PDB file of C-alpha atoms in Angstrom:
ATOM      1  CA  ARG A1188      36.412  37.892  -5.703  1.00 38.00           C
ATOM      2  CA  THR A1189      36.535  41.431  -7.218  1.00 39.00           C
ATOM      3  CA  TRP A1190      33.168  43.467  -6.925  1.00 39.00           C
ATOM      4  CA  SER A1191      32.081  45.620  -9.628  1.00 36.00           C
ATOM      5  CA  LEU A1192      30.302  49.017 -10.054  1.00 39.00           C
ATOM      6  CA  LEU A1193      29.762  48.480 -13.793  1.00 39.00           C
ATOM      7  CA  SER A1194      26.409  47.367 -15.142  1.00 43.00           C
ATOM      8  CA  SER A1195      28.206  44.762 -17.528  1.00 47.00           C
ATOM      9  CA  GLY A1196      29.173  42.589 -14.664  1.00 46.00           C
ATOM     10  CA  ARG A1197      32.903  42.981 -15.486  1.00 48.00           C
ATOM     11  CA  PRO A1198      35.230  44.433 -12.803  1.00 45.00           C
ATOM     12  CA  ALA A1199      35.427  48.065 -12.665  1.00 43.00           C
ATOM     13  CA  PRO A1200      38.672  49.192 -14.234  1.00 49.00           C
ATOM     14  CA  TRP A1201      39.964  51.057 -11.087  1.00 46.00           C
ATOM     15  CA  ILE A1202      39.556  47.754  -8.960  1.00 44.00           C
ATOM     16  CA  SER A1203      42.309  45.407  -9.296  1.00 46.00           C
ATOM     17  CA  ASN A1204      42.808  41.696  -8.046  1.00 46.00           C
ATOM     18  CA  ASP A1205      46.545  42.677  -7.578  1.00 46.00           C
ATOM     19  CA  SER A1206      46.774  44.545  -4.401  1.00 44.00           C
ATOM     20  CA  GLY A1207      50.539  45.008  -4.946  1.00 42.00           C
ATOM     21  CA  PRO A1208      52.468  48.220  -6.154  1.00 45.00           C
ATOM     22  CA  SER A1209      52.017  47.141  -9.919  1.00 69.00           C
ATOM     23  CA  GLY A1210      48.203  47.529  -9.463  1.00 76.00           C
ATOM     24  CA  LEU A1211      48.434  50.798  -7.908  1.00 80.00           C
ATOM     25  CA  ALA A1212      51.116  52.020 -10.305  1.00 80.00           C
ATOM     26  CA  THR A1213      48.716  51.042 -13.144  1.00 82.00           C
ATOM     27  CA  MET A1214      46.002  52.974 -11.640  1.00 84.00           C
ATOM     28  CA  LEU A1215      48.278  55.981 -11.165  1.00 88.00           C
ATOM     29  CA  TRP A1216      49.338  55.947 -14.754  1.00 87.00           C
ATOM     30  CA  LYS A1217      45.879  55.649 -15.837  1.00 85.00           C
ATOM     31  CA  ILE A1218      44.841  58.745 -13.808  1.00 87.00           C
ATOM     32  CA  LEU A1219      47.663  60.780 -15.175  1.00 91.00           C
ATOM     33  CA  ALA A1220      46.753  59.823 -18.768  1.00 86.00           C
ATOM     34  CA  ASN A1221      42.991  60.815 -17.784  1.00 86.00           C
ATOM     35  CA  LEU A1222      44.447  64.085 -16.363  1.00 91.00           C
ATOM     36  CA  VAL A1223      46.367  64.857 -19.661  1.00 91.00           C
ATOM     37  CA  LEU A1224      43.157  63.855 -21.559  1.00 86.00           C
ATOM     38  CA  ALA A1225      41.147  66.558 -19.694  1.00 89.00           C
ATOM     39  CA  ILE A1226      43.621  69.200 -20.278  1.00 93.00           C
ATOM     40  CA  HIS A1227      43.918  68.210 -23.915  1.00 89.00           C
ATOM     41  CA  ALA A1228      40.237  68.380 -24.163  1.00 87.00           C
ATOM     42  CA  ALA A1229      40.138  71.694 -22.706  1.00 91.00           C
ATOM     43  CA  TRP A1230      42.870  73.030 -24.897  1.00 91.00           C
ATOM     44  CA  VAL A1231      40.938  72.040 -28.039  1.00 87.00           C
ATOM     45  CA  LEU A1232      37.531  73.348 -26.795  1.00 89.00           C
ATOM     46  CA  PHE A1233      39.204  76.565 -26.012  1.00 92.00           C
ATOM     47  CA  ASN A1234      40.748  76.792 -29.410  1.00 89.00           C
ATOM     48  CA  VAL A1235      37.311  76.031 -30.944  1.00 87.00           C
ATOM     49  CA  LEU A1236      34.695  77.890 -28.708  1.00 88.00           C
ATOM     50  CA  GLY A1237      37.326  80.456 -27.388  1.00 87.00           C
ATOM     51  CA  PRO A1238      35.726  83.092 -29.741  1.00 86.00           C
ATOM     52  CA  LEU A1239      32.495  82.970 -27.951  1.00 86.00           C
ATOM     53  CA  TRP A1240      34.123  83.979 -24.645  1.00 85.00           C
ATOM     54  CA  CYS A1241      36.685  86.341 -26.401  1.00 84.00           C
ATOM     55  CA  CYS A1242      34.471  88.433 -28.288  1.00 81.00           C
ATOM     56  CA  LYS A1243      33.321  90.235 -25.219  1.00 82.00           C
ATOM     57  CA  ARG A1244      36.521  90.195 -23.331  1.00 86.00           C
ATOM     58  CA  PRO A1245      39.377  91.823 -25.244  1.00 84.00           C
ATOM     59  CA  LYS A1246      42.126  90.832 -22.793  1.00 87.00           C
ATOM     60  CA  TRP A1247      41.326  87.037 -23.578  1.00 89.00           C
ATOM     61  CA  ARG A1248      41.896  87.580 -27.239  1.00 88.00           C
ATOM     62  CA  VAL A1249      45.549  87.438 -26.940  1.00 89.00           C
ATOM     63  CA  VAL A1250      45.488  84.324 -24.897  1.00 91.00           C
ATOM     64  CA  HIS A1251      43.162  82.648 -27.588  1.00 90.00           C
ATOM     65  CA  LEU A1252      45.203  83.587 -30.380  1.00 89.00           C
ATOM     66  CA  SER A1253      48.357  82.443 -28.464  1.00 90.00           C
ATOM     67  CA  THR A1254      46.998  78.964 -27.905  1.00 91.00           C
ATOM     68  CA  MET A1255      45.792  78.807 -31.629  1.00 88.00           C
ATOM     69  CA  GLY A1256      49.266  79.850 -32.623  1.00 88.00           C
ATOM     70  CA  LEU A1257      51.042  77.447 -30.423  1.00 90.00           C
ATOM     71  CA  SER A1258      48.790  74.421 -31.745  1.00 87.00           C
ATOM     72  CA  ILE A1259      49.753  75.510 -35.436  1.00 85.00           C
ATOM     73  CA  LEU A1260      53.351  75.597 -34.221  1.00 87.00           C
ATOM     74  CA  PHE A1261      53.255  72.295 -32.654  1.00 85.00           C
ATOM     75  CA  MET A1262      51.720  70.906 -35.784  1.00 80.00           C
ATOM     76  CA  ALA A1263      54.361  72.357 -38.119  1.00 81.00           C
ATOM     77  CA  LEU A1264      57.478  71.636 -36.157  1.00 85.00           C
ATOM     78  CA  LEU A1265      56.541  68.437 -34.188  1.00 82.00           C
ATOM     79  CA  GLY A1266      54.032  66.956 -36.581  1.00 78.00           C
ATOM     80  CA  GLY A1267      51.278  66.823 -34.063  1.00 77.00           C
ATOM     81  CA  CYS A1268      50.609  67.934 -30.446  1.00 82.00           C
ATOM     82  CA  PRO A1269      52.865  66.847 -27.662  1.00 87.00           C
ATOM     83  CA  LEU A1270      49.852  66.238 -25.198  1.00 88.00           C
ATOM     84  CA  THR A1271      48.859  63.443 -27.525  1.00 84.00           C
ATOM     85  CA  ASP A1272      52.292  61.793 -27.104  1.00 85.00           C
ATOM     86  CA  ILE A1273      52.352  62.196 -23.433  1.00 88.00           C
ATOM     87  CA  GLU A1274      48.808  60.858 -23.189  1.00 85.00           C
ATOM     88  CA  ASN A1275      49.867  57.772 -25.324  1.00 83.00           C
ATOM     89  CA  ARG A1276      52.932  57.219 -23.162  1.00 86.00           C
ATOM     90  CA  LEU A1277      50.927  57.103 -20.049  1.00 88.00           C
ATOM     91  CA  LEU A1278      48.340  54.930 -21.415  1.00 82.00           C
ATOM     92  CA  LEU A1279      51.199  52.517 -22.602  1.00 85.00           C
ATOM     93  CA  ARG A1280      52.317  52.340 -18.988  1.00 84.00           C
ATOM     94  CA  SER A1281      48.790  51.641 -17.692  1.00 80.00           C
ATOM     95  CA  ASP A1282      47.610  49.354 -20.393  1.00 76.00           C
ATOM     96  CA  PRO A1283      49.455  48.905 -23.796  1.00 72.00           C
ATOM     97  CA  SER A1284      46.219  48.069 -25.598  1.00 72.00           C
ATOM     98  CA  ALA A1285      44.576  51.457 -24.637  1.00 68.00           C
ATOM     99  CA  ALA A1286      47.096  53.683 -26.787  1.00 68.00           C
ATOM    100  CA  TYR A1287      46.134  54.891 -30.099  1.00 70.00           C
ATOM    101  CA  PRO A1288      47.708  55.841 -33.249  1.00 67.00           C
ATOM    102  CA  GLY A1289      47.370  59.312 -34.736  1.00 67.00           C
ATOM    103  CA  GLY A1290      46.240  62.568 -33.201  1.00 69.00           C
ATOM    104  CA  PHE A1291      43.972  63.348 -30.386  1.00 66.00           C
ATOM    105  CA  ILE A1292      41.078  65.103 -32.360  1.00 66.00           C
ATOM    106  CA  ALA A1293      41.093  62.464 -35.189  1.00 65.00           C
ATOM    107  CA  HIS A1294      40.948  59.694 -32.774  1.00 66.00           C
ATOM    108  CA  ARG A1295      38.378  61.263 -30.397  1.00 65.00           C
ATOM    109  CA  LEU A1296      36.149  62.525 -33.346  1.00 63.00           C
ATOM    110  CA  GLU A1297      36.464  59.845 -35.918  1.00 59.00           C
ATOM    111  CA  TRP A1298      33.709  57.727 -34.335  1.00 57.00           C
ATOM    112  CA  ILE A1299      31.349  60.727 -34.478  1.00 58.00           C
ATOM    113  CA  VAL A1300      31.777  61.452 -37.983  1.00 48.00           C
ATOM    114  CA  TYR A1301      32.907  58.170 -39.329  1.00 48.00           C
ATOM    115  CA  TRP A1302      35.630  59.359 -41.412  1.00 56.00           C
ATOM    116  CA  SER A1303      39.111  59.814 -41.188  1.00 63.00           C
ATOM    117  CA  ILE A1304      40.888  63.197 -40.660  1.00 66.00           C
ATOM    118  CA  PRO A1305      44.256  63.508 -42.402  1.00 73.00           C
ATOM    119  CA  ALA A1306      46.732  65.208 -40.283  1.00 67.00           C
ATOM    120  CA  GLY A1307      47.386  67.821 -43.198  1.00 75.00           C
ATOM    121  CA  THR A1308      43.857  68.675 -43.597  1.00 80.00           C
ATOM    122  CA  LEU A1309      43.574  69.151 -39.713  1.00 75.00           C
ATOM    123  CA  GLY A1310      46.543  71.522 -39.804  1.00 77.00           C
ATOM    124  CA  LEU A1311      45.197  73.600 -42.559  1.00 84.00           C
ATOM    125  CA  ALA A1312      41.647  73.799 -40.778  1.00 83.00           C
ATOM    126  CA  THR A1313      43.624  75.014 -37.728  1.00 81.00           C
ATOM    127  CA  ALA A1314      45.526  77.480 -39.734  1.00 85.00           C
ATOM    128  CA  ALA A1315      42.323  78.933 -41.272  1.00 90.00           C
ATOM    129  CA  TRP A1316      40.624  79.036 -38.065  1.00 87.00           C
ATOM    130  CA  PHE A1317      43.515  81.096 -36.613  1.00 88.00           C
ATOM    131  CA  ALA A1318      43.660  83.493 -39.565  1.00 90.00           C
ATOM    132  CA  GLY A1319      39.703  84.012 -39.557  1.00 90.00           C
ATOM    133  CA  TRP A1320      39.697  84.664 -35.743  1.00 89.00           C
ATOM    134  CA  GLY A1321      42.800  86.810 -36.120  1.00 88.00           C
ATOM    135  CA  GLY A1322      40.895  88.972 -38.645  1.00 90.00           C
ATOM    136  CA  VAL A1323      37.798  89.040 -36.632  1.00 89.00           C
ATOM    137  CA  TYR A1324      39.823  90.090 -33.355  1.00 88.00           C
ATOM    138  CA  ALA A1325      41.679  92.735 -35.512  1.00 89.00           C
ATOM    139  CA  TRP A1326      38.462  94.240 -36.700  1.00 91.00           C
ATOM    140  CA  LEU A1327      37.032  94.341 -33.257  1.00 88.00           C
ATOM    141  CA  TRP A1328      40.204  95.735 -31.882  1.00 88.00           C
ATOM    142  CA  ARG A1329      40.201  98.637 -34.626  1.00 89.00           C
ATOM    143  CA  ARG A1330      36.403  99.248 -33.946  1.00 88.00           C
ATOM    144  CA  GLU A1331      36.863  99.647 -30.122  1.00 86.00           C
ATOM    145  CA  ARG A1332      39.982 101.881 -30.469  1.00 86.00           C
ATOM    146  CA  ARG A1333      37.794 104.096 -33.156  1.00 86.00           C
ATOM    147  CA  ARG A1334      34.888 104.157 -30.683  1.00 81.00           C
ATOM    148  CA  ALA A1335      37.283 105.079 -27.666  1.00 81.00           C
ATOM    149  CA  TRP A1336      38.889 107.977 -29.912  1.00 79.00           C
ATOM    150  CA  MET A1337      35.403 109.214 -30.837  1.00 76.00           C
ATOM    151  CA  GLY A1338      34.361 109.144 -27.221  1.00 73.00           C
ATOM    152  CA  LEU A1339      31.470 106.810 -27.671  1.00 63.00           C
TER     153      LEU A1339
END
């Protein structure tokens, strides 16, 4: 009998009736997929909320613009983020029904906003976000240089 920590009465996903290596391997694939999911979420959050951190920390602006630039490059050259592919491959190894079509952001946010986010629209929004914050950072850099030159 499998015991459960879930309130629904279903067995907890990390508990398997199969004590053999396939149960352990399935659990390890799921852990790796969740690790990639956490890295992916951190990447997206830094790209979106990074300006809040970077406006007061000039050295981080280059890191922020680099991550946004890489995101745009991945969308343009690969048609999506490689982290999505890695996560899906790991999910397929653990549970084939857990993999999802499309991109990470569209899949994770679609249930919140209830509308589909086309990949092209997402790419344009990312490019606009990059250009906008690139302009803000250039303005801040110029203002800081002027203040340093004036001795303020």
